[in-house]
Short mmCIF file of C-alpha atoms in Angstrom, two decimals:
data_model
loop_
_atom_site.label_atom_id
_atom_site.label_comp_id
_atom_site.label_asym_id
_atom_site.label_seq_id
_atom_site.Cartn_x
_atom_site.Cartn_y
_atom_site.Cartn_z
CA MET A 1303 -55.97 34.24 149.15
CA ALA A 1304 -59.66 35.40 148.12
CA SER A 1305 -59.64 37.72 151.15
CA VAL A 1306 -56.40 39.20 149.90
CA ARG A 1307 -57.67 39.53 146.43
CA ARG A 1308 -60.45 41.14 147.52
CA LEU A 1309 -57.93 43.14 149.46
CA GLN A 1310 -56.16 44.17 146.10
CA PRO A 1311 -57.89 47.64 145.47
CA VAL A 1312 -56.75 49.02 149.16
CA ILE A 1313 -53.29 47.92 148.09
CA GLU A 1314 -53.38 49.66 145.00
CA GLU A 1315 -54.40 52.64 146.10
CA ARG A 1316 -51.93 52.71 148.75
CA VAL A 1317 -49.22 51.80 146.21
CA ASP A 1318 -50.16 55.05 143.78
CA THR A 1319 -50.08 57.28 147.04
CA LEU A 1320 -46.52 55.83 147.38
CA VAL A 1321 -45.49 56.56 143.96
CA GLU A 1322 -46.49 60.13 143.62
CA ARG A 1323 -45.14 60.31 147.10
CA LEU A 1324 -41.71 59.39 145.41
CA ARG A 1325 -42.81 61.90 142.34
CA GLY A 1326 -42.69 64.49 144.95
CA PHE A 1327 -39.19 64.06 145.82
CA LYS A 1328 -38.15 64.99 142.38
CA HIS A 1329 -38.56 68.48 142.80
CA MET A 1330 -36.87 68.90 146.42
CA LYS A 1331 -33.56 70.20 147.00
CA GLY A 1332 -30.87 69.51 149.76
CA GLU A 1333 -31.61 67.46 152.65
CA GLU A 1334 -35.08 67.44 152.16
CA SER A 1335 -34.70 65.25 148.72
CA VAL A 1336 -32.95 62.60 150.97
CA LEU A 1337 -36.05 59.98 151.53
CA LYS A 1338 -35.71 57.70 154.15
CA ILE A 1339 -36.78 55.17 151.86
CA ASP A 1340 -37.51 52.51 154.54
CA TYR A 1341 -39.99 54.60 156.30
CA ALA A 1342 -42.05 55.49 153.13
CA PHE A 1343 -42.19 51.52 152.98
CA SER A 1344 -43.54 50.94 156.56
CA ALA A 1345 -46.11 53.64 155.92
CA PHE A 1346 -47.16 52.09 152.97
CA THR A 1347 -46.97 48.56 154.64
CA ASN A 1348 -48.85 49.75 158.22
CA ASP A 1349 -51.49 51.67 155.86
CA VAL A 1350 -52.63 48.11 154.02
CA VAL A 1351 -52.86 46.05 157.21
CA MET A 1352 -54.54 48.94 159.58
CA GLU A 1353 -57.03 49.18 156.37
CA TYR A 1354 -57.24 45.08 156.66
CA SER A 1355 -57.58 44.98 160.19
CA PHE A 1356 -59.57 47.85 161.38
CA GLY A 1357 -61.24 48.86 158.15
CA ARG A 1358 -59.59 52.73 158.80
CA SER A 1359 -55.56 53.66 158.83
CA GLU A 1360 -53.50 56.75 159.80
CA HIS A 1361 -52.81 57.51 156.51
CA ARG A 1362 -48.67 57.31 157.16
CA LEU A 1363 -48.10 57.63 153.39
CA GLU A 1364 -49.65 61.26 153.10
CA GLN A 1365 -47.33 62.65 156.48
CA ALA A 1366 -44.65 64.48 155.34
CA ASP A 1367 -42.18 62.55 157.18
CA PHE A 1368 -44.16 59.48 156.90
CA ALA A 1369 -44.93 59.50 160.65
CA PRO A 1370 -42.08 56.77 161.55
CA ASP A 1371 -43.17 56.95 164.94
CA PHE A 1372 -44.67 53.30 164.57
CA HIS A 1373 -41.76 52.01 162.62
CA ASP A 1374 -39.71 53.73 165.60
CA GLY A 1375 -41.15 51.92 168.82
CA ILE A 1376 -41.21 48.85 166.76
CA VAL A 1377 -37.31 49.04 166.36
CA GLU A 1378 -37.25 50.09 170.00
CA THR A 1379 -39.16 47.31 171.38
CA GLY A 1380 -36.91 44.80 169.37
CA ASN A 1381 -33.95 46.09 171.31
CA GLY A 1382 -35.66 44.51 174.66
CA ALA A 1383 -36.40 41.32 172.93
CA ALA A 1384 -33.85 39.25 174.03
CA LEU A 1385 -34.18 40.12 177.92
CA LEU A 1386 -37.95 39.75 177.41
CA LYS A 1387 -38.11 36.56 175.68
CA GLN A 1388 -35.78 34.65 178.55
CA MET A 1389 -37.35 36.87 181.56
CA PHE A 1390 -41.09 37.60 180.12
CA TRP A 1391 -42.45 38.50 183.77
CA ILE A 1392 -40.76 41.48 183.14
CA TYR A 1393 -43.00 42.69 180.53
CA HIS A 1394 -45.99 41.81 182.90
CA ILE A 1395 -44.26 44.30 185.61
CA ILE A 1396 -43.98 46.94 182.88
CA ASN A 1397 -47.47 47.05 182.21
CA SER A 1398 -48.44 47.14 185.81
CA LEU A 1399 -46.51 50.59 186.53
CA PRO A 1400 -47.55 53.55 185.87
CA GLU A 1401 -46.85 54.68 182.46
CA TRP A 1402 -44.37 57.32 183.15
CA LEU A 1403 -42.77 55.25 185.38
CA ALA A 1404 -41.79 52.34 183.02
CA VAL A 1405 -40.49 54.72 180.85
CA PHE A 1406 -38.44 56.55 183.30
CA MET A 1407 -37.00 52.86 184.34
CA ILE A 1408 -36.82 51.42 180.79
CA PRO A 1409 -36.90 54.16 178.28
CA SER A 1410 -36.78 51.66 175.45
CA VAL A 1411 -40.40 50.67 176.68
CA ALA A 1412 -41.86 53.80 174.99
CA GLY A 1413 -42.04 52.66 171.88
CA MET A 1414 -44.13 49.67 172.70
CA LEU A 1415 -46.30 51.61 174.87
CA ARG A 1416 -46.83 53.99 171.79
CA THR A 1417 -48.05 50.96 170.13
CA GLN A 1418 -50.11 49.54 172.63
CA HIS A 1419 -52.30 53.16 172.52
CA THR A 1420 -52.79 53.32 168.38
CA VAL A 1421 -53.96 49.78 168.23
CA GLU A 1422 -56.09 49.71 171.78
CA ALA A 1423 -57.62 52.84 170.39
CA GLN A 1424 -58.98 50.81 167.28
CA ILE A 1425 -60.24 48.36 168.50
CA ILE A 1426 -62.35 50.64 171.33
CA GLN A 1427 -63.59 52.05 168.57
CA ILE A 1428 -64.71 48.68 166.45
CA LYS A 1429 -65.97 47.56 169.56
CA SER A 1430 -68.11 50.51 169.98
CA GLN A 1431 -70.15 50.05 166.33
CA PRO A 1432 -72.04 47.45 165.38
CA GLN A 1433 -70.71 45.37 162.61
CA SER A 1434 -73.09 47.12 159.82
CA SER A 1435 -70.52 49.95 159.77
CA TYR A 1436 -68.19 47.61 158.23
CA GLN A 1437 -70.96 45.82 155.61
CA ASP A 1438 -69.91 48.45 152.38
CA LEU A 1439 -66.53 47.87 152.35
CA PRO A 1440 -64.64 45.58 150.22
CA HIS A 1441 -62.77 43.62 152.25
CA PRO A 1442 -63.01 42.07 155.78
CA VAL A 1443 -62.29 43.62 158.41
CA VAL A 1444 -60.30 41.43 160.98
CA PHE A 1445 -61.28 42.73 164.01
CA SER A 1446 -64.99 42.59 163.16
CA GLU A 1447 -64.86 39.44 162.21
CA LEU A 1448 -63.42 38.17 165.27
CA LEU A 1449 -65.69 40.72 167.48
CA GLU A 1450 -69.09 38.97 165.96
CA SER A 1451 -67.79 35.18 165.96
CA ASP A 1452 -68.41 32.58 168.29
CA LEU A 1453 -64.93 32.65 170.06
CA PRO A 1454 -65.60 32.94 173.72
CA ASP A 1455 -65.59 35.62 175.62
CA SER A 1456 -62.17 35.21 177.02
CA GLU A 1457 -60.86 35.69 173.93
CA LYS A 1458 -62.46 39.16 173.32
CA THR A 1459 -61.30 40.91 176.22
CA LEU A 1460 -59.77 44.57 175.02
CA ALA A 1461 -56.19 43.09 176.78
CA HIS A 1462 -56.37 39.82 174.57
CA LEU A 1463 -57.47 41.99 171.33
CA ARG A 1464 -54.71 44.48 171.97
CA ASP A 1465 -52.02 41.62 172.41
CA GLU A 1466 -53.34 39.69 168.74
CA ALA A 1467 -53.43 43.14 167.31
CA ASN A 1468 -50.16 43.98 168.35
CA ILE A 1469 -48.28 41.04 166.71
CA LEU A 1470 -50.15 41.23 163.51
CA MET A 1471 -49.62 45.31 163.14
CA GLY A 1472 -45.87 44.60 164.27
CA ALA A 1473 -45.72 41.72 161.88
CA GLY A 1474 -47.60 43.78 158.69
CA THR A 1475 -45.73 46.62 158.73
CA MET A 1476 -42.26 45.56 159.81
CA THR A 1477 -41.12 42.40 157.68
CA THR A 1478 -42.76 43.38 154.90
CA ALA A 1479 -41.19 46.78 154.54
CA TRP A 1480 -37.79 45.67 155.19
CA THR A 1481 -38.06 43.32 152.01
CA LEU A 1482 -39.31 46.14 149.93
CA SER A 1483 -36.38 48.38 151.39
CA VAL A 1484 -33.22 45.39 151.02
CA ALA A 1485 -34.89 44.87 147.71
CA THR A 1486 -34.37 48.48 146.58
CA TYR A 1487 -30.98 48.42 147.88
CA HIS A 1488 -30.19 45.47 146.07
CA LEU A 1489 -31.63 46.66 142.57
CA LEU A 1490 -29.80 50.29 143.03
CA SER A 1491 -26.61 48.51 143.67
CA ASN A 1492 -26.69 46.03 140.82
CA PRO A 1493 -27.51 47.78 137.41
CA THR A 1494 -27.73 44.47 135.07
CA ILE A 1495 -30.23 42.68 138.03
CA LEU A 1496 -32.55 46.16 137.88
CA SER A 1497 -32.31 46.70 133.80
CA THR A 1498 -33.50 42.53 133.16
CA LEU A 1499 -36.38 43.37 136.05
CA LYS A 1500 -37.50 46.84 134.10
CA ALA A 1501 -37.15 44.66 130.68
CA GLU A 1502 -39.72 42.11 131.78
CA LEU A 1503 -41.94 44.46 133.37
CA ARG A 1504 -42.20 46.72 130.48
CA ALA A 1505 -43.04 43.25 128.31
CA ALA A 1506 -45.88 43.02 130.51
CA LEU A 1507 -47.13 45.99 131.14
CA PRO A 1508 -46.25 47.81 127.95
CA SER A 1509 -48.13 51.39 129.97
CA SER A 1510 -46.83 52.63 132.98
CA SER A 1511 -50.38 53.48 133.49
CA SER A 1512 -51.38 49.86 132.42
CA PRO A 1513 -53.33 47.95 134.78
CA ALA A 1514 -51.28 45.37 136.86
CA PRO A 1515 -53.16 42.36 137.65
CA LEU A 1516 -51.61 40.83 140.73
CA SER A 1517 -52.50 37.20 139.14
CA LEU A 1518 -50.10 38.62 135.78
CA LEU A 1519 -47.51 39.71 138.40
CA GLU A 1520 -47.10 36.25 139.45
CA GLN A 1521 -46.05 35.37 136.49
CA LEU A 1522 -43.07 36.87 135.72
CA PRO A 1523 -40.00 34.71 136.49
CA TYR A 1524 -37.80 37.57 137.08
CA LEU A 1525 -40.11 39.69 139.67
CA THR A 1526 -40.78 36.45 141.36
CA ALA A 1527 -37.18 35.83 141.63
CA ILE A 1528 -36.28 39.24 143.01
CA ILE A 1529 -38.88 39.01 145.55
CA GLN A 1530 -37.42 35.55 146.79
CA GLU A 1531 -34.08 36.85 147.09
CA ALA A 1532 -35.38 39.69 149.00
CA LEU A 1533 -37.15 37.50 151.29
CA ARG A 1534 -34.05 35.52 151.61
CA LEU A 1535 -32.05 38.63 152.91
CA SER A 1536 -34.38 40.03 154.79
CA TYR A 1537 -35.18 37.00 156.80
CA GLY A 1538 -38.75 37.82 157.94
CA VAL A 1539 -38.73 37.30 162.20
CA SER A 1540 -34.72 36.79 163.14
CA SER A 1541 -35.26 35.21 165.84
CA ARG A 1542 -35.23 31.78 166.48
CA LEU A 1543 -39.25 30.04 166.76
CA ALA A 1544 -39.36 27.20 169.31
CA ARG A 1545 -41.25 24.21 168.36
CA VAL A 1546 -42.49 21.50 170.83
CA SER A 1547 -43.36 18.08 170.17
CA PRO A 1548 -45.55 17.38 172.90
CA SER A 1549 -45.58 13.77 172.82
CA LEU A 1550 -43.02 12.13 170.82
CA PRO A 1551 -39.34 12.67 170.70
CA LEU A 1552 -37.76 14.18 167.34
CA VAL A 1553 -34.97 11.97 165.72
CA PHE A 1554 -32.04 13.87 163.93
CA THR A 1555 -29.51 11.88 162.06
CA ASP A 1556 -26.48 13.91 161.24
CA SER A 1557 -25.68 13.50 157.22
CA LEU A 1558 -22.01 14.14 158.01
CA THR A 1559 -21.19 12.18 160.61
CA GLY A 1560 -24.11 9.91 160.88
CA LYS A 1561 -24.61 10.14 164.66
CA THR A 1562 -28.35 10.01 166.03
CA TRP A 1563 -29.97 12.50 168.05
CA SER A 1564 -33.35 12.02 169.96
CA ILE A 1565 -34.90 14.86 171.49
CA PRO A 1566 -37.40 13.95 174.18
CA PRO A 1567 -40.75 15.56 174.47
CA GLY A 1568 -41.50 18.68 175.51
CA THR A 1569 -38.38 19.88 174.53
CA PRO A 1570 -38.44 23.55 173.11
CA VAL A 1571 -36.34 23.67 169.72
CA GLY A 1572 -36.14 26.73 167.48
CA MET A 1573 -34.11 27.45 164.17
CA THR A 1574 -33.14 31.07 162.87
CA SER A 1575 -34.29 31.47 159.74
CA THR A 1576 -30.72 33.91 159.35
CA LEU A 1577 -28.79 30.51 159.62
CA ILE A 1578 -30.74 28.36 156.97
CA HIS A 1579 -31.17 31.00 154.59
CA HIS A 1580 -26.99 31.84 154.74
CA ASP A 1581 -26.19 27.83 154.76
CA GLU A 1582 -23.56 27.62 151.85
CA SER A 1583 -24.51 24.18 151.28
CA ILE A 1584 -28.12 25.42 150.40
CA PHE A 1585 -27.36 28.87 148.81
CA PRO A 1586 -23.59 29.15 147.62
CA ASN A 1587 -22.51 32.31 147.93
CA ALA A 1588 -25.31 33.19 150.40
CA ALA A 1589 -24.75 36.96 150.96
CA VAL A 1590 -24.87 37.49 147.56
CA PHE A 1591 -28.08 38.89 146.00
CA ASP A 1592 -28.60 36.54 143.32
CA PRO A 1593 -31.97 36.20 141.80
CA GLN A 1594 -30.76 33.86 139.36
CA ARG A 1595 -30.29 30.76 141.93
CA TRP A 1596 -34.04 30.69 141.95
CA LEU A 1597 -34.64 30.42 138.55
CA LYS A 1598 -31.87 27.88 138.11
CA ASN A 1599 -32.99 25.67 141.09
CA PRO A 1600 -37.26 26.65 141.67
CA ARG A 1601 -36.76 23.30 144.21
CA LEU A 1602 -35.04 26.31 146.58
CA ILE A 1603 -37.89 27.32 147.79
CA ARG A 1604 -38.55 24.41 150.02
CA TYR A 1605 -35.74 25.90 152.19
CA MET A 1606 -37.30 29.29 152.45
CA VAL A 1607 -38.54 30.41 155.83
CA SER A 1608 -39.52 33.70 156.11
CA PHE A 1609 -42.81 33.15 157.19
CA SER A 1610 -41.89 29.93 158.70
CA LYS A 1611 -43.31 26.61 157.55
CA GLY A 1612 -45.78 24.05 158.34
CA SER A 1613 -48.88 24.50 160.62
CA ARG A 1614 -47.29 27.88 162.01
CA GLN A 1615 -46.57 29.36 158.92
CA CYS A 1616 -47.08 33.27 159.20
CA LEU A 1617 -50.89 33.68 158.44
CA GLY A 1618 -50.15 36.80 156.51
CA ILE A 1619 -47.78 35.44 153.77
CA ASN A 1620 -50.38 36.20 151.13
CA LEU A 1621 -50.99 39.67 151.88
CA ALA A 1622 -46.99 40.02 151.74
CA TYR A 1623 -46.62 38.33 148.59
CA ALA A 1624 -49.42 40.63 147.18
CA GLU A 1625 -47.71 43.75 148.67
CA LEU A 1626 -44.24 42.93 147.32
CA TYR A 1627 -45.53 42.28 143.48
CA LEU A 1628 -47.79 45.31 143.32
CA CYS A 1629 -45.21 47.82 144.92
CA LEU A 1630 -41.76 46.40 142.90
CA ALA A 1631 -43.90 47.03 139.88
CA ALA A 1632 -45.34 49.87 139.89
CA ILE A 1633 -41.93 51.71 141.25
CA TRP A 1634 -39.41 49.76 138.99
CA ARG A 1635 -42.04 50.05 135.99
CA ARG A 1636 -41.50 53.74 136.44
CA PHE A 1637 -38.32 54.74 137.53
CA GLY A 1638 -34.60 53.10 137.08
CA SER A 1639 -31.57 53.92 138.01
CA GLU A 1640 -28.48 56.07 136.60
CA GLU A 1641 -27.32 53.17 135.09
CA ALA A 1642 -30.54 51.43 134.42
CA ARG A 1643 -32.88 53.96 132.99
CA HIS A 1644 -35.04 52.83 130.19
CA GLU A 1645 -37.09 55.03 127.54
CA GLY A 1646 -40.42 56.49 129.35
CA ASP A 1647 -38.90 56.37 132.87
CA GLU A 1648 -40.16 58.98 134.68
CA GLY A 1649 -37.14 59.45 136.93
CA VAL A 1650 -34.20 57.84 138.81
CA LEU A 1651 -33.68 56.56 142.17
CA GLU A 1652 -29.96 56.73 143.74
CA LEU A 1653 -28.29 55.58 147.18
CA PHE A 1654 -27.67 58.18 149.21
CA GLU A 1655 -25.09 57.30 151.50
CA THR A 1656 -26.26 53.36 151.75
CA GLY A 1657 -24.14 50.43 152.05
CA GLU A 1658 -24.49 47.04 152.59
CA ARG A 1659 -23.71 47.81 156.36
CA ASP A 1660 -27.12 49.22 156.34
CA VAL A 1661 -28.84 46.37 155.08
CA ALA A 1662 -27.06 43.32 156.35
CA ILE A 1663 -28.26 41.81 159.84
CA ALA A 1664 -26.12 42.85 162.75
CA ALA A 1665 -28.06 41.62 165.96
CA ASP A 1666 -31.43 39.91 166.06
CA THR A 1667 -33.97 42.05 167.84
CA PHE A 1668 -36.85 39.41 167.02
CA ILE A 1669 -36.49 40.91 163.78
CA PRO A 1670 -33.03 41.69 161.76
CA SER A 1671 -31.15 45.11 163.10
CA GLN A 1672 -28.77 46.49 161.35
CA ALA A 1673 -24.96 48.26 162.82
CA LYS A 1674 -25.43 50.45 165.39
CA GLY A 1675 -25.49 54.22 163.79
CA SER A 1676 -26.89 53.06 160.59
CA LYS A 1677 -29.32 55.48 159.56
CA GLY A 1678 -31.39 52.82 157.37
CA VAL A 1679 -31.68 52.98 153.17
CA ARG A 1680 -32.02 56.73 152.18
CA VAL A 1681 -32.08 57.50 148.40
CA ARG A 1682 -32.42 60.59 145.98
CA VAL A 1683 -35.26 60.65 143.66
CA ARG A 1684 -34.20 62.87 140.33
CA ASN A 1685 -35.42 63.44 136.89
#
């Protein structure tokens, strides 16, 4: 958590840049006025996680189209996730082929190869520089710290660090960005919820230019409830994450039938967050975006598994929460919707040809995938 607090100025600077880009869309006309906001959010989260990992980013937020190649590359890679999960040897074959041949045989690997090139270049640059190059930064740099650690050399090879970086970049970019997109869609679809949030933010931050300390935002109950509900309906990783009990059997008793099951040691057991988050016995009307459920029953947090649980819980959980609090507070303190506009708002966001199908999970590609033909969450920004 302390490392994330030290990263807060970086997150805030990227949030300010995102808000400035939103302001710019107010002046655009025609097709150029349509913002694919999931691209904008993935540019934001990618900039942050790259700064944290490598001490530099590609400043995707400043690029006219938000440089969606990394986002699209992860999506393309995910399309082959189900096959690779069962036949991982295909991955090794792909890596052994000339790049042009791999792409020709399996076009969807082009995205995976692009992401590998990106992270390899960053790791090579860090390895070529002394650690003192990063001492002036206000926050730790993950891969500089790894290279200077007492880990064995076998865990500091380019191939090993590249694989670690691929996971960190993909998880740190896509999951949080999708949560922000899901939150945006539901807030713009529910004026009452958005108006309630804006009232809470206005009370906590009397001026839209007031500093918004993370410690303050974390104490706002309605903002917190919206974040929890957005996390529930964005799932984090939607694939089944396997766990293995190496020496003891796992004993499970069905509460409805009383029947007891014993799963032998060494058996992989997996559960997807999607099924848990849509369990009607835990979350009634589970398909409905309802922040009030978290205010009425705070104990629901024990069933939130967007970041998994226990010793294998996502290491980036604190970073993700910091990004969600700071980004959502900054946007909705300044902007509203046509039906939820408050005095002093700089403008409004409105959904553009975006519906429930554009945020509902239609397939598991390791991360949640939307219906075929979906163009994502698109908005227009107006005065």
